[in-house]
C-alpha cells in the first residue's frame, strides 16, 4: 500500500465520479507562506456610491428601498430571462442548443455595507438563511424552474463586483453540469446500497475526524477527501435533508452559526478577508421527490499560501485532471488551528 502522506496518488470524488491527483511529497519542504497583514481600508457602514446600499440608485437605474433587513431584487443584468422560448436546435448531434428560461436575483445580506458573514449577528444571519429557503421554494415552485442555484462570489479575486455583502440566485430549466453529476452519483449510490451517499460520507468523517474543520449539533464542515482547491470545504447537515426549505428551526440557526464560524476561520487563516465562491447543492425543483439528495454547500477558496498567493487551475488541470500538493488532511489541520 502506498503512503498517502508521501506518495503521489489519485483520489476519487464519489459525488462527481472525477479524480484528483495528490502529490504530497512536493510539500515536504518547509512551509514558506508569509502572513501579510491585510492593507485594505475597512469598509464604511454605508457607501453613497454603492449600487447595493439602501436608498441608492442601482447600475440599472432602479432605486433600492431603504431596506432594513435582507433585501432581494431581480438582477438588472440577468444571465437568464423568464420569457425565453425553450426550443431545441440539433444539427447532426454536433450543433446542439436549447433556449433556457430562468430567473436571476441578487440577495443583499443586510443593509450594512461592511458586514460580511463572519461579522453579522446570528439573528441577522438567520434571516439570510430564511431568505434562501424562501427563494428556493418560491422560484422552485414555478413550472419552468427545475433548479435553483444559490451562490456567493466573495472578493475581487473571485470576480465579485461589489464589496457590499451579497449573493446571487440563478434558477433555470435544466440541471447545471455539476448538479447533474452529483444527482447521478447520489441516485446510483441509493440504488446500489439503499442508503444516502452523503449520510454515509458524513458518518465516516465524523468518526475519522482528520478532515473535520467545524461542527455543531446539526452541521459538519470537512475538507473533503477529494478536495481540489487547497482549502476547499464541504458543509453538510447531519440529518438527511434534500433542500434548504426542509431545515427545521434549530438547523437554520445551526447553519447561520456554522457559516459564521467557518468564514471567520477562513479570514484568520491568512489574516485577510478570505475570497471564495460558495454555494448550495440541493434537490432539483422538478416536482419529483428526490430522496437521493442530501443538501450541502461547497466553499471553493482560491488562496494557497498567503493573502496574495493563489492556486491557479491551469496546465495539467485544464488539460488532464485537477492536482494538489497540500493534502486535504493537512489543509484541515491548518484550518483547525487558524
Ligand atoms: P457578483 O456577486 O459577482 O459581485 O455580481 C453582482 C451581481 O449584481 C451581478 O450579477 C448584479 C450584477 O448583474 N447587479 C445588479 O443587478 N444591479 C446593479 O446595480 C449592480 C450589480
Ligand atoms: Zn453597500
mmCIF file of C-alpha atoms and ligand atoms in Angstrom:
data_model
loop_
_atom_site.group_PDB
_atom_site.id
_atom_site.type_symbol
_atom_site.label_atom_id
_atom_site.label_comp_id
_atom_site.label_asym_id
_atom_site.label_seq_id
_atom_site.Cartn_x
_atom_site.Cartn_y
_atom_site.Cartn_z
ATOM 1 C CA UNK A 1 0.000 0.000 0.000
ATOM 2 C CA UNK A 2 1.253 3.476 -0.849
ATOM 3 C CA UNK A 3 1.805 6.094 1.867
ATOM 4 C CA UNK A 4 -0.676 8.852 1.219
ATOM 5 C CA UNK A 5 1.358 11.375 3.185
ATOM 6 C CA UNK A 6 4.308 10.788 0.821
ATOM 7 C CA UNK A 7 3.399 9.056 -2.410
ATOM 8 C CA UNK A 8 1.677 10.577 -5.425
ATOM 9 C CA UNK A 9 -1.803 9.144 -5.721
ATOM 10 C CA UNK A 10 -5.205 9.989 -7.081
ATOM 11 C CA UNK A 11 -8.424 10.290 -5.107
ATOM 12 C CA UNK A 12 -11.977 9.742 -6.323
ATOM 13 C CA UNK A 13 -14.736 12.264 -5.807
ATOM 14 C CA UNK A 14 -17.754 9.960 -5.386
ATOM 15 C CA UNK A 15 -20.113 12.912 -5.878
ATOM 16 C CA UNK A 16 -18.861 13.663 -9.392
ATOM 17 C CA UNK A 17 -17.068 10.462 -10.400
ATOM 18 C CA UNK A 18 -13.924 12.527 -11.115
ATOM 19 C CA UNK A 19 -10.376 12.024 -9.858
ATOM 20 C CA UNK A 20 -7.933 14.495 -8.327
ATOM 21 C CA UNK A 21 -4.159 13.956 -8.383
ATOM 22 C CA UNK A 22 -2.440 14.441 -4.995
ATOM 23 C CA UNK A 23 1.348 14.991 -4.847
ATOM 24 C CA UNK A 24 2.096 15.308 -1.111
ATOM 25 C CA UNK A 25 5.861 14.812 -1.468
ATOM 26 C CA UNK A 26 6.021 18.289 -3.016
ATOM 27 C CA UNK A 27 5.020 19.886 0.298
ATOM 28 C CA UNK A 28 7.683 18.131 2.356
ATOM 29 C CA UNK A 29 9.752 21.285 2.006
ATOM 30 C CA UNK A 30 9.210 23.632 4.998
ATOM 31 C CA UNK A 31 6.238 25.979 4.972
ATOM 32 C CA UNK A 32 7.276 29.274 3.416
ATOM 33 C CA UNK A 33 3.967 31.088 3.294
ATOM 34 C CA UNK A 34 4.294 34.511 4.761
ATOM 35 C CA UNK A 35 1.290 36.024 6.525
ATOM 36 C CA UNK A 36 0.736 39.513 5.153
ATOM 37 C CA UNK A 37 -1.471 41.778 7.209
ATOM 38 C CA UNK A 38 -4.318 42.993 5.065
ATOM 39 C CA UNK A 39 -3.666 46.530 3.877
ATOM 40 C CA UNK A 40 -7.275 47.071 2.871
ATOM 41 C CA UNK A 41 -9.068 50.033 4.350
ATOM 42 C CA UNK A 42 -12.077 48.984 6.445
ATOM 43 C CA UNK A 43 -15.385 49.429 4.611
ATOM 44 C CA UNK A 44 -17.847 52.121 5.799
ATOM 45 C CA UNK A 45 -21.260 51.071 7.185
ATOM 46 C CA UNK A 46 -22.889 52.946 4.311
ATOM 47 C CA UNK A 47 -21.270 53.821 0.983
ATOM 48 C CA UNK A 48 -23.071 56.517 -1.034
ATOM 49 C CA UNK A 49 -21.557 55.154 -4.263
ATOM 50 C CA UNK A 50 -22.581 51.514 -3.647
ATOM 51 C CA UNK A 51 -25.217 50.047 -6.011
ATOM 52 C CA UNK A 52 -26.449 47.771 -3.252
ATOM 53 C CA UNK A 53 -26.709 50.068 -0.194
ATOM 54 C CA UNK A 54 -30.231 51.079 0.970
ATOM 55 C CA UNK A 55 -31.769 54.081 -0.807
ATOM 56 C CA UNK A 56 -29.084 54.156 -3.531
ATOM 57 C CA UNK A 57 -29.590 54.038 -7.284
ATOM 58 C CA UNK A 58 -28.513 50.791 -8.958
ATOM 59 C CA UNK A 59 -26.461 50.495 -12.136
ATOM 60 C CA UNK A 60 -29.631 49.536 -13.989
ATOM 61 C CA UNK A 61 -31.370 52.787 -12.949
ATOM 62 C CA UNK A 62 -33.733 51.310 -10.324
ATOM 63 C CA UNK A 63 -33.507 52.675 -6.774
ATOM 64 C CA UNK A 64 -33.146 50.396 -3.750
ATOM 65 C CA UNK A 65 -35.722 50.875 -0.989
ATOM 66 C CA UNK A 66 -34.396 51.960 2.404
ATOM 67 C CA UNK A 67 -34.317 48.318 3.383
ATOM 68 C CA UNK A 68 -33.578 47.387 6.992
ATOM 69 C CA UNK A 69 -33.088 43.615 6.730
ATOM 70 C CA UNK A 70 -32.176 41.102 3.990
ATOM 71 C CA UNK A 71 -33.103 42.526 0.548
ATOM 72 C CA UNK A 72 -33.813 40.592 -2.670
ATOM 73 C CA UNK A 73 -34.176 42.035 -6.183
ATOM 74 C CA UNK A 74 -34.213 40.778 -9.770
ATOM 75 C CA UNK A 75 -30.722 41.041 -11.265
ATOM 76 C CA UNK A 76 -30.577 44.119 -13.519
ATOM 77 C CA UNK A 77 -28.155 42.309 -15.836
ATOM 78 C CA UNK A 78 -29.677 38.839 -15.589
ATOM 79 C CA UNK A 79 -27.962 35.934 -17.366
ATOM 80 C CA UNK A 80 -31.375 34.279 -17.793
ATOM 81 C CA UNK A 81 -34.837 35.602 -18.646
ATOM 82 C CA UNK A 82 -38.207 34.036 -17.794
ATOM 83 C CA UNK A 83 -39.726 34.562 -21.266
ATOM 84 C CA UNK A 84 -37.047 32.781 -23.343
ATOM 85 C CA UNK A 85 -38.609 30.165 -25.695
ATOM 86 C CA UNK A 86 -37.379 26.701 -24.658
ATOM 87 C CA UNK A 87 -36.920 25.428 -28.222
ATOM 88 C CA UNK A 88 -34.192 22.940 -29.062
ATOM 89 C CA UNK A 89 -31.842 23.060 -32.037
ATOM 90 C CA UNK A 90 -29.947 19.954 -33.112
ATOM 91 C CA UNK A 91 -27.884 19.540 -36.257
ATOM 92 C CA UNK A 92 -26.495 16.005 -36.509
ATOM 93 C CA UNK A 93 -25.818 15.915 -32.778
ATOM 94 C CA UNK A 94 -22.926 18.298 -33.417
ATOM 95 C CA UNK A 95 -24.578 21.667 -33.106
ATOM 96 C CA UNK A 96 -26.966 21.256 -30.205
ATOM 97 C CA UNK A 97 -28.534 24.192 -28.384
ATOM 98 C CA UNK A 98 -31.604 24.961 -26.360
ATOM 99 C CA UNK A 99 -33.406 28.103 -25.206
ATOM 100 C CA UNK A 100 -33.007 28.350 -21.422
ATOM 101 C CA UNK A 101 -35.663 30.283 -19.475
ATOM 102 C CA UNK A 102 -34.758 31.329 -15.948
ATOM 103 C CA UNK A 103 -34.715 33.997 -13.263
ATOM 104 C CA UNK A 104 -31.664 35.649 -11.669
ATOM 105 C CA UNK A 105 -31.787 37.504 -8.383
ATOM 106 C CA UNK A 106 -29.409 39.290 -6.050
ATOM 107 C CA UNK A 107 -29.672 38.979 -2.247
ATOM 108 C CA UNK A 108 -28.095 41.705 -0.079
ATOM 109 C CA UNK A 109 -27.365 40.036 3.239
ATOM 110 C CA UNK A 110 -28.127 43.191 5.248
ATOM 111 C CA UNK A 111 -28.241 46.992 4.872
ATOM 112 C CA UNK A 112 -24.706 47.163 6.256
ATOM 113 C CA UNK A 113 -22.059 47.668 3.574
ATOM 114 C CA UNK A 114 -19.311 46.475 5.915
ATOM 115 C CA UNK A 115 -20.744 43.313 7.483
ATOM 116 C CA UNK A 116 -19.543 40.067 5.936
ATOM 117 C CA UNK A 117 -20.990 36.739 7.105
ATOM 118 C CA UNK A 118 -18.193 36.403 9.656
ATOM 119 C CA UNK A 119 -19.215 39.686 11.308
ATOM 120 C CA UNK A 120 -23.010 39.502 11.142
ATOM 121 C CA UNK A 121 -25.153 38.869 14.227
ATOM 122 C CA UNK A 122 -26.523 35.290 14.357
ATOM 123 C CA UNK A 123 -30.137 36.592 14.285
ATOM 124 C CA UNK A 124 -29.417 38.615 11.140
ATOM 125 C CA UNK A 125 -27.692 35.656 9.508
ATOM 126 C CA UNK A 126 -30.724 33.549 10.366
ATOM 127 C CA UNK A 127 -32.781 35.977 8.272
ATOM 128 C CA UNK A 128 -30.433 35.325 5.355
ATOM 129 C CA UNK A 129 -30.950 31.561 5.792
ATOM 130 C CA UNK A 130 -34.739 32.058 5.838
ATOM 131 C CA UNK A 131 -34.488 34.223 2.713
ATOM 132 C CA UNK A 132 -32.504 31.498 0.909
ATOM 133 C CA UNK A 133 -35.147 28.936 1.908
ATOM 134 C CA UNK A 134 -37.980 31.226 0.812
ATOM 135 C CA UNK A 135 -36.352 31.971 -2.546
ATOM 136 C CA UNK A 136 -35.656 28.279 -3.167
ATOM 137 C CA UNK A 137 -39.299 27.490 -2.515
ATOM 138 C CA UNK A 138 -40.761 30.438 -4.427
ATOM 139 C CA UNK A 139 -38.582 30.096 -7.527
ATOM 140 C CA UNK A 140 -38.686 26.308 -7.452
ATOM 141 C CA UNK A 141 -42.497 26.332 -7.434
ATOM 142 C CA UNK A 142 -42.510 27.798 -10.944
ATOM 143 C CA UNK A 143 -43.229 25.378 -13.759
ATOM 144 C CA UNK A 144 -40.178 26.387 -15.822
ATOM 145 C CA UNK A 145 -37.708 26.358 -12.879
ATOM 146 C CA UNK A 146 -36.191 22.937 -12.195
ATOM 147 C CA UNK A 147 -33.059 24.033 -10.402
ATOM 148 C CA UNK A 148 -32.295 26.921 -8.040
ATOM 149 C CA UNK A 149 -28.589 27.708 -7.655
ATOM 150 C CA UNK A 150 -27.733 29.930 -4.675
ATOM 151 C CA UNK A 151 -24.103 31.097 -4.646
ATOM 152 C CA UNK A 152 -21.807 33.823 -3.363
ATOM 153 C CA UNK A 153 -18.682 35.204 -5.009
ATOM 154 C CA UNK A 154 -16.621 36.896 -2.369
ATOM 155 C CA UNK A 155 -13.642 39.125 -3.078
ATOM 156 C CA UNK A 156 -12.307 40.676 -6.276
ATOM 157 C CA UNK A 157 -10.127 37.575 -6.804
ATOM 158 C CA UNK A 158 -13.314 35.561 -7.358
ATOM 159 C CA UNK A 159 -14.902 38.151 -9.632
ATOM 160 C CA UNK A 160 -17.100 39.778 -7.018
ATOM 161 C CA UNK A 161 -18.060 43.185 -8.400
ATOM 162 C CA UNK A 162 -19.200 44.893 -5.204
ATOM 163 C CA UNK A 163 -17.930 44.872 -1.612
ATOM 164 C CA UNK A 164 -21.454 45.039 -0.166
ATOM 165 C CA UNK A 165 -22.052 41.501 1.197
ATOM 166 C CA UNK A 166 -24.498 39.783 -1.155
ATOM 167 C CA UNK A 167 -25.106 36.556 -3.004
ATOM 168 C CA UNK A 168 -26.813 35.585 -6.229
ATOM 169 C CA UNK A 169 -29.509 33.132 -7.225
ATOM 170 C CA UNK A 170 -29.707 31.767 -10.755
ATOM 171 C CA UNK A 171 -32.669 29.492 -11.345
ATOM 172 C CA UNK A 172 -33.390 27.740 -14.617
ATOM 173 C CA UNK A 173 -34.973 24.882 -16.532
ATOM 174 C CA UNK A 174 -32.157 22.332 -16.724
ATOM 175 C CA UNK A 175 -29.793 20.799 -14.204
ATOM 176 C CA UNK A 176 -26.412 22.554 -14.478
ATOM 177 C CA UNK A 177 -23.373 20.317 -15.141
ATOM 178 C CA UNK A 178 -22.054 19.995 -11.572
ATOM 179 C CA UNK A 179 -25.506 19.322 -10.148
ATOM 180 C CA UNK A 180 -26.228 16.785 -12.838
ATOM 181 C CA UNK A 181 -23.097 14.779 -11.930
ATOM 182 C CA UNK A 182 -23.997 14.848 -8.213
ATOM 183 C CA UNK A 183 -27.552 13.839 -8.986
ATOM 184 C CA UNK A 184 -26.407 10.784 -10.959
ATOM 185 C CA UNK A 185 -23.933 9.713 -8.250
ATOM 186 C CA UNK A 186 -26.386 10.075 -5.371
ATOM 187 C CA UNK A 187 -29.050 8.196 -7.306
ATOM 188 C CA UNK A 188 -26.649 5.372 -8.193
ATOM 189 C CA UNK A 189 -25.499 5.111 -4.547
ATOM 190 C CA UNK A 190 -29.049 4.908 -3.320
ATOM 191 C CA UNK A 191 -29.963 2.283 -5.897
ATOM 192 C CA UNK A 192 -26.896 0.158 -5.122
ATOM 193 C CA UNK A 193 -26.921 0.410 -1.307
ATOM 194 C CA UNK A 194 -30.346 1.709 -0.282
ATOM 195 C CA UNK A 195 -28.608 4.478 1.667
ATOM 196 C CA UNK A 196 -27.574 8.092 1.104
ATOM 197 C CA UNK A 197 -24.064 8.816 -0.179
ATOM 198 C CA UNK A 198 -23.637 11.976 1.919
ATOM 199 C CA UNK A 199 -25.150 10.422 5.081
ATOM 200 C CA UNK A 200 -22.566 7.636 4.691
ATOM 201 C CA UNK A 201 -19.740 10.104 3.992
ATOM 202 C CA UNK A 202 -20.670 12.380 6.928
ATOM 203 C CA UNK A 203 -20.740 9.401 9.303
ATOM 204 C CA UNK A 204 -17.295 8.287 8.116
ATOM 205 C CA UNK A 205 -15.791 11.787 8.528
ATOM 206 C CA UNK A 206 -17.432 12.218 11.956
ATOM 207 C CA UNK A 207 -15.706 9.023 13.061
ATOM 208 C CA UNK A 208 -12.272 9.691 11.496
ATOM 209 C CA UNK A 209 -12.172 13.414 12.370
ATOM 210 C CA UNK A 210 -8.901 14.087 10.490
ATOM 211 C CA UNK A 211 -10.642 16.230 7.852
ATOM 212 C CA UNK A 212 -13.152 17.845 10.214
ATOM 213 C CA UNK A 213 -12.901 21.661 10.455
ATOM 214 C CA UNK A 214 -16.036 22.790 12.328
ATOM 215 C CA UNK A 215 -19.131 21.180 13.778
ATOM 216 C CA UNK A 216 -22.221 21.952 15.803
ATOM 217 C CA UNK A 217 -25.311 19.970 16.813
ATOM 218 C CA UNK A 218 -26.793 19.962 13.301
ATOM 219 C CA UNK A 219 -23.907 20.639 10.857
ATOM 220 C CA UNK A 220 -20.378 19.482 9.988
ATOM 221 C CA UNK A 221 -17.644 21.082 7.882
ATOM 222 C CA UNK A 222 -14.887 18.968 6.317
ATOM 223 C CA UNK A 223 -12.108 19.440 3.815
ATOM 224 C CA UNK A 224 -13.410 16.679 1.560
ATOM 225 C CA UNK A 225 -11.100 13.705 0.914
ATOM 226 C CA UNK A 226 -11.213 14.657 -2.800
ATOM 227 C CA UNK A 227 -10.826 18.464 -2.422
ATOM 228 C CA UNK A 228 -9.400 20.284 -5.455
ATOM 229 C CA UNK A 229 -8.836 23.778 -4.025
ATOM 230 C CA UNK A 230 -6.218 23.939 -1.243
ATOM 231 C CA UNK A 231 -8.696 24.947 1.482
ATOM 232 C CA UNK A 232 -11.900 23.723 -0.126
ATOM 233 C CA UNK A 233 -14.610 22.696 2.331
ATOM 234 C CA UNK A 234 -17.962 20.981 2.269
ATOM 235 C CA UNK A 235 -20.724 21.914 4.747
ATOM 236 C CA UNK A 236 -23.266 19.177 5.466
ATOM 237 C CA UNK A 237 -26.352 18.914 7.695
ATOM 238 C CA UNK A 238 -26.178 15.831 9.920
ATOM 239 C CA UNK A 239 -29.814 14.988 9.146
ATOM 240 C CA UNK A 240 -30.813 13.708 5.725
ATOM 241 C CA UNK A 241 -32.491 16.791 4.246
ATOM 242 C CA UNK A 242 -32.988 17.213 0.487
ATOM 243 C CA UNK A 243 -33.218 21.001 0.358
ATOM 244 C CA UNK A 244 -32.841 24.141 2.430
ATOM 245 C CA UNK A 245 -36.567 24.739 2.876
ATOM 246 C CA UNK A 246 -36.833 21.437 4.789
ATOM 247 C CA UNK A 247 -34.399 22.565 7.518
ATOM 248 C CA UNK A 248 -36.088 22.954 10.894
ATOM 249 C CA UNK A 249 -35.696 25.916 13.212
ATOM 250 C CA UNK A 250 -32.641 24.573 15.067
ATOM 251 C CA UNK A 251 -30.940 23.527 11.802
ATOM 252 C CA UNK A 252 -31.442 27.006 10.339
ATOM 253 C CA UNK A 253 -29.845 28.589 13.412
ATOM 254 C CA UNK A 254 -27.164 25.906 13.157
ATOM 255 C CA UNK A 255 -26.440 26.840 9.537
ATOM 256 C CA UNK A 256 -26.107 30.527 10.447
ATOM 257 C CA UNK A 257 -23.725 29.552 13.262
ATOM 258 C CA UNK A 258 -21.554 27.226 11.192
ATOM 259 C CA UNK A 259 -21.240 29.693 8.282
ATOM 260 C CA UNK A 260 -20.198 32.467 10.643
ATOM 261 C CA UNK A 261 -17.584 30.279 12.314
ATOM 262 C CA UNK A 262 -16.257 28.849 9.046
ATOM 263 C CA UNK A 263 -15.873 32.229 7.302
ATOM 264 C CA UNK A 264 -14.222 33.722 10.414
ATOM 265 C CA UNK A 265 -11.781 30.797 10.404
ATOM 266 C CA UNK A 266 -11.008 31.419 6.726
ATOM 267 C CA UNK A 267 -10.401 35.128 7.452
ATOM 268 C CA UNK A 268 -7.968 34.188 10.233
ATOM 269 C CA UNK A 269 -6.003 31.695 8.132
ATOM 270 C CA UNK A 270 -4.028 34.308 6.166
ATOM 271 C CA UNK A 271 -5.160 37.374 8.179
ATOM 272 C CA UNK A 272 -7.120 38.630 5.179
ATOM 273 C CA UNK A 273 -10.776 38.767 4.103
ATOM 274 C CA UNK A 274 -10.682 35.311 2.522
ATOM 275 C CA UNK A 275 -12.012 35.200 -1.051
ATOM 276 C CA UNK A 276 -14.175 32.289 -2.144
ATOM 277 C CA UNK A 277 -17.026 31.093 -4.284
ATOM 278 C CA UNK A 278 -19.530 29.168 -2.227
ATOM 279 C CA UNK A 279 -22.932 27.752 -2.938
ATOM 280 C CA UNK A 280 -25.614 25.214 -2.176
ATOM 281 C CA UNK A 281 -26.252 21.938 -3.928
ATOM 282 C CA UNK A 282 -29.703 20.535 -3.288
ATOM 283 C CA UNK A 283 -32.699 18.784 -4.744
ATOM 284 C CA UNK A 284 -33.913 19.855 -8.179
ATOM 285 C CA UNK A 285 -37.348 21.503 -8.176
ATOM 286 C CA UNK A 286 -38.806 19.396 -10.965
ATOM 287 C CA UNK A 287 -41.718 18.054 -8.926
ATOM 288 C CA UNK A 288 -40.110 14.679 -8.118
ATOM 289 C CA UNK A 289 -39.344 13.650 -4.508
ATOM 290 C CA UNK A 290 -35.551 13.123 -4.878
ATOM 291 C CA UNK A 291 -34.900 11.073 -1.702
ATOM 292 C CA UNK A 292 -31.339 10.563 -3.010
ATOM 293 C CA UNK A 293 -30.482 14.239 -2.489
ATOM 294 C CA UNK A 294 -28.659 15.451 0.624
ATOM 295 C CA UNK A 295 -28.359 19.236 0.891
ATOM 296 C CA UNK A 296 -24.821 20.600 1.212
ATOM 297 C CA UNK A 297 -22.612 23.614 0.458
ATOM 298 C CA UNK A 298 -19.228 23.807 -1.213
ATOM 299 C CA UNK A 299 -16.681 26.516 -0.447
ATOM 300 C CA UNK A 300 -14.082 26.954 -3.209
ATOM 301 C CA UNK A 301 -11.423 29.405 -1.998
ATOM 302 C CA UNK A 302 -8.503 30.143 -4.345
ATOM 303 C CA UNK A 303 -5.792 31.062 -1.798
ATOM 304 C CA UNK A 304 -2.835 28.698 -1.407
ATOM 305 C CA UNK A 305 -0.069 30.147 0.748
ATOM 306 C CA UNK A 306 -0.931 33.721 1.757
ATOM 307 C CA UNK A 307 -3.307 36.616 1.169
ATOM 308 C CA UNK A 308 -1.809 37.061 -2.285
ATOM 309 C CA UNK A 309 -0.504 33.652 -3.387
ATOM 310 C CA UNK A 310 -3.336 31.747 -5.027
ATOM 311 C CA UNK A 311 -3.719 28.443 -6.764
ATOM 312 C CA UNK A 312 -4.489 28.516 -10.474
ATOM 313 C CA UNK A 313 -6.256 25.711 -12.239
ATOM 314 C CA UNK A 314 -4.095 25.740 -15.381
ATOM 315 C CA UNK A 315 -1.896 23.463 -17.492
ATOM 316 C CA UNK A 316 -2.289 19.882 -16.324
ATOM 317 C CA UNK A 317 -5.543 20.777 -14.583
ATOM 318 C CA UNK A 318 -7.160 22.297 -17.653
ATOM 319 C CA UNK A 319 -5.949 19.564 -19.962
ATOM 320 C CA UNK A 320 -5.870 16.478 -17.774
ATOM 321 C CA UNK A 321 -7.093 16.478 -14.148
ATOM 322 C CA UNK A 322 -7.037 18.692 -11.038
ATOM 323 C CA UNK A 323 -3.899 18.370 -8.918
ATOM 324 C CA UNK A 324 -2.884 19.436 -5.421
ATOM 325 C CA UNK A 325 0.239 19.240 -3.257
ATOM 326 C CA UNK A 326 -1.076 20.003 0.232
ATOM 327 C CA UNK A 327 -3.136 17.016 1.379
ATOM 328 C CA UNK A 328 -6.746 17.617 2.428
ATOM 329 C CA UNK A 329 -5.772 16.299 5.877
ATOM 330 C CA UNK A 330 -3.001 18.904 6.212
ATOM 331 C CA UNK A 331 -5.366 21.649 4.994
ATOM 332 C CA UNK A 332 -7.956 20.635 7.603
ATOM 333 C CA UNK A 333 -5.275 20.711 10.303
ATOM 334 C CA UNK A 334 -4.239 24.240 9.269
ATOM 335 C CA UNK A 335 -7.851 25.432 9.237
ATOM 336 C CA UNK A 336 -8.480 23.876 12.661
ATOM 337 C CA UNK A 337 -5.524 25.775 14.125
ATOM 338 C CA UNK A 338 -6.402 29.109 12.439
HETATM 339 P P1 LIG B 1 -21.154 39.463 -8.049
HETATM 340 O O1 LIG B 1 -21.926 38.701 -6.997
HETATM 341 O O2 LIG B 1 -20.255 38.557 -8.835
HETATM 342 O O3 LIG B 1 -20.466 40.643 -7.470
HETATM 343 O O4 LIG B 1 -22.243 40.059 -9.059
HETATM 344 C C1 LIG B 1 -23.152 41.045 -8.650
HETATM 345 C C2 LIG B 1 -24.415 40.910 -9.456
HETATM 346 O O5 LIG B 1 -25.236 42.052 -9.185
HETATM 347 C C3 LIG B 1 -24.168 40.859 -10.943
HETATM 348 O O6 LIG B 1 -24.794 39.702 -11.452
HETATM 349 C C4 LIG B 1 -25.846 42.477 -10.364
HETATM 350 C C5 LIG B 1 -24.853 42.120 -11.466
HETATM 351 O O7 LIG B 1 -25.531 41.852 -12.672
HETATM 352 N N1 LIG B 1 -26.107 43.913 -10.253
HETATM 353 C C6 LIG B 1 -27.387 44.369 -10.447
HETATM 354 O O8 LIG B 1 -28.301 43.595 -10.725
HETATM 355 N N2 LIG B 1 -27.647 45.708 -10.307
HETATM 356 C C7 LIG B 1 -26.692 46.632 -10.012
HETATM 357 O O9 LIG B 1 -26.991 47.794 -9.914
HETATM 358 C C8 LIG B 1 -25.299 46.223 -9.782
HETATM 359 C C9 LIG B 1 -24.997 44.779 -9.933
HETATM 360 ZN ZN1 LIG B 2 -23.272 48.966 0.047
#
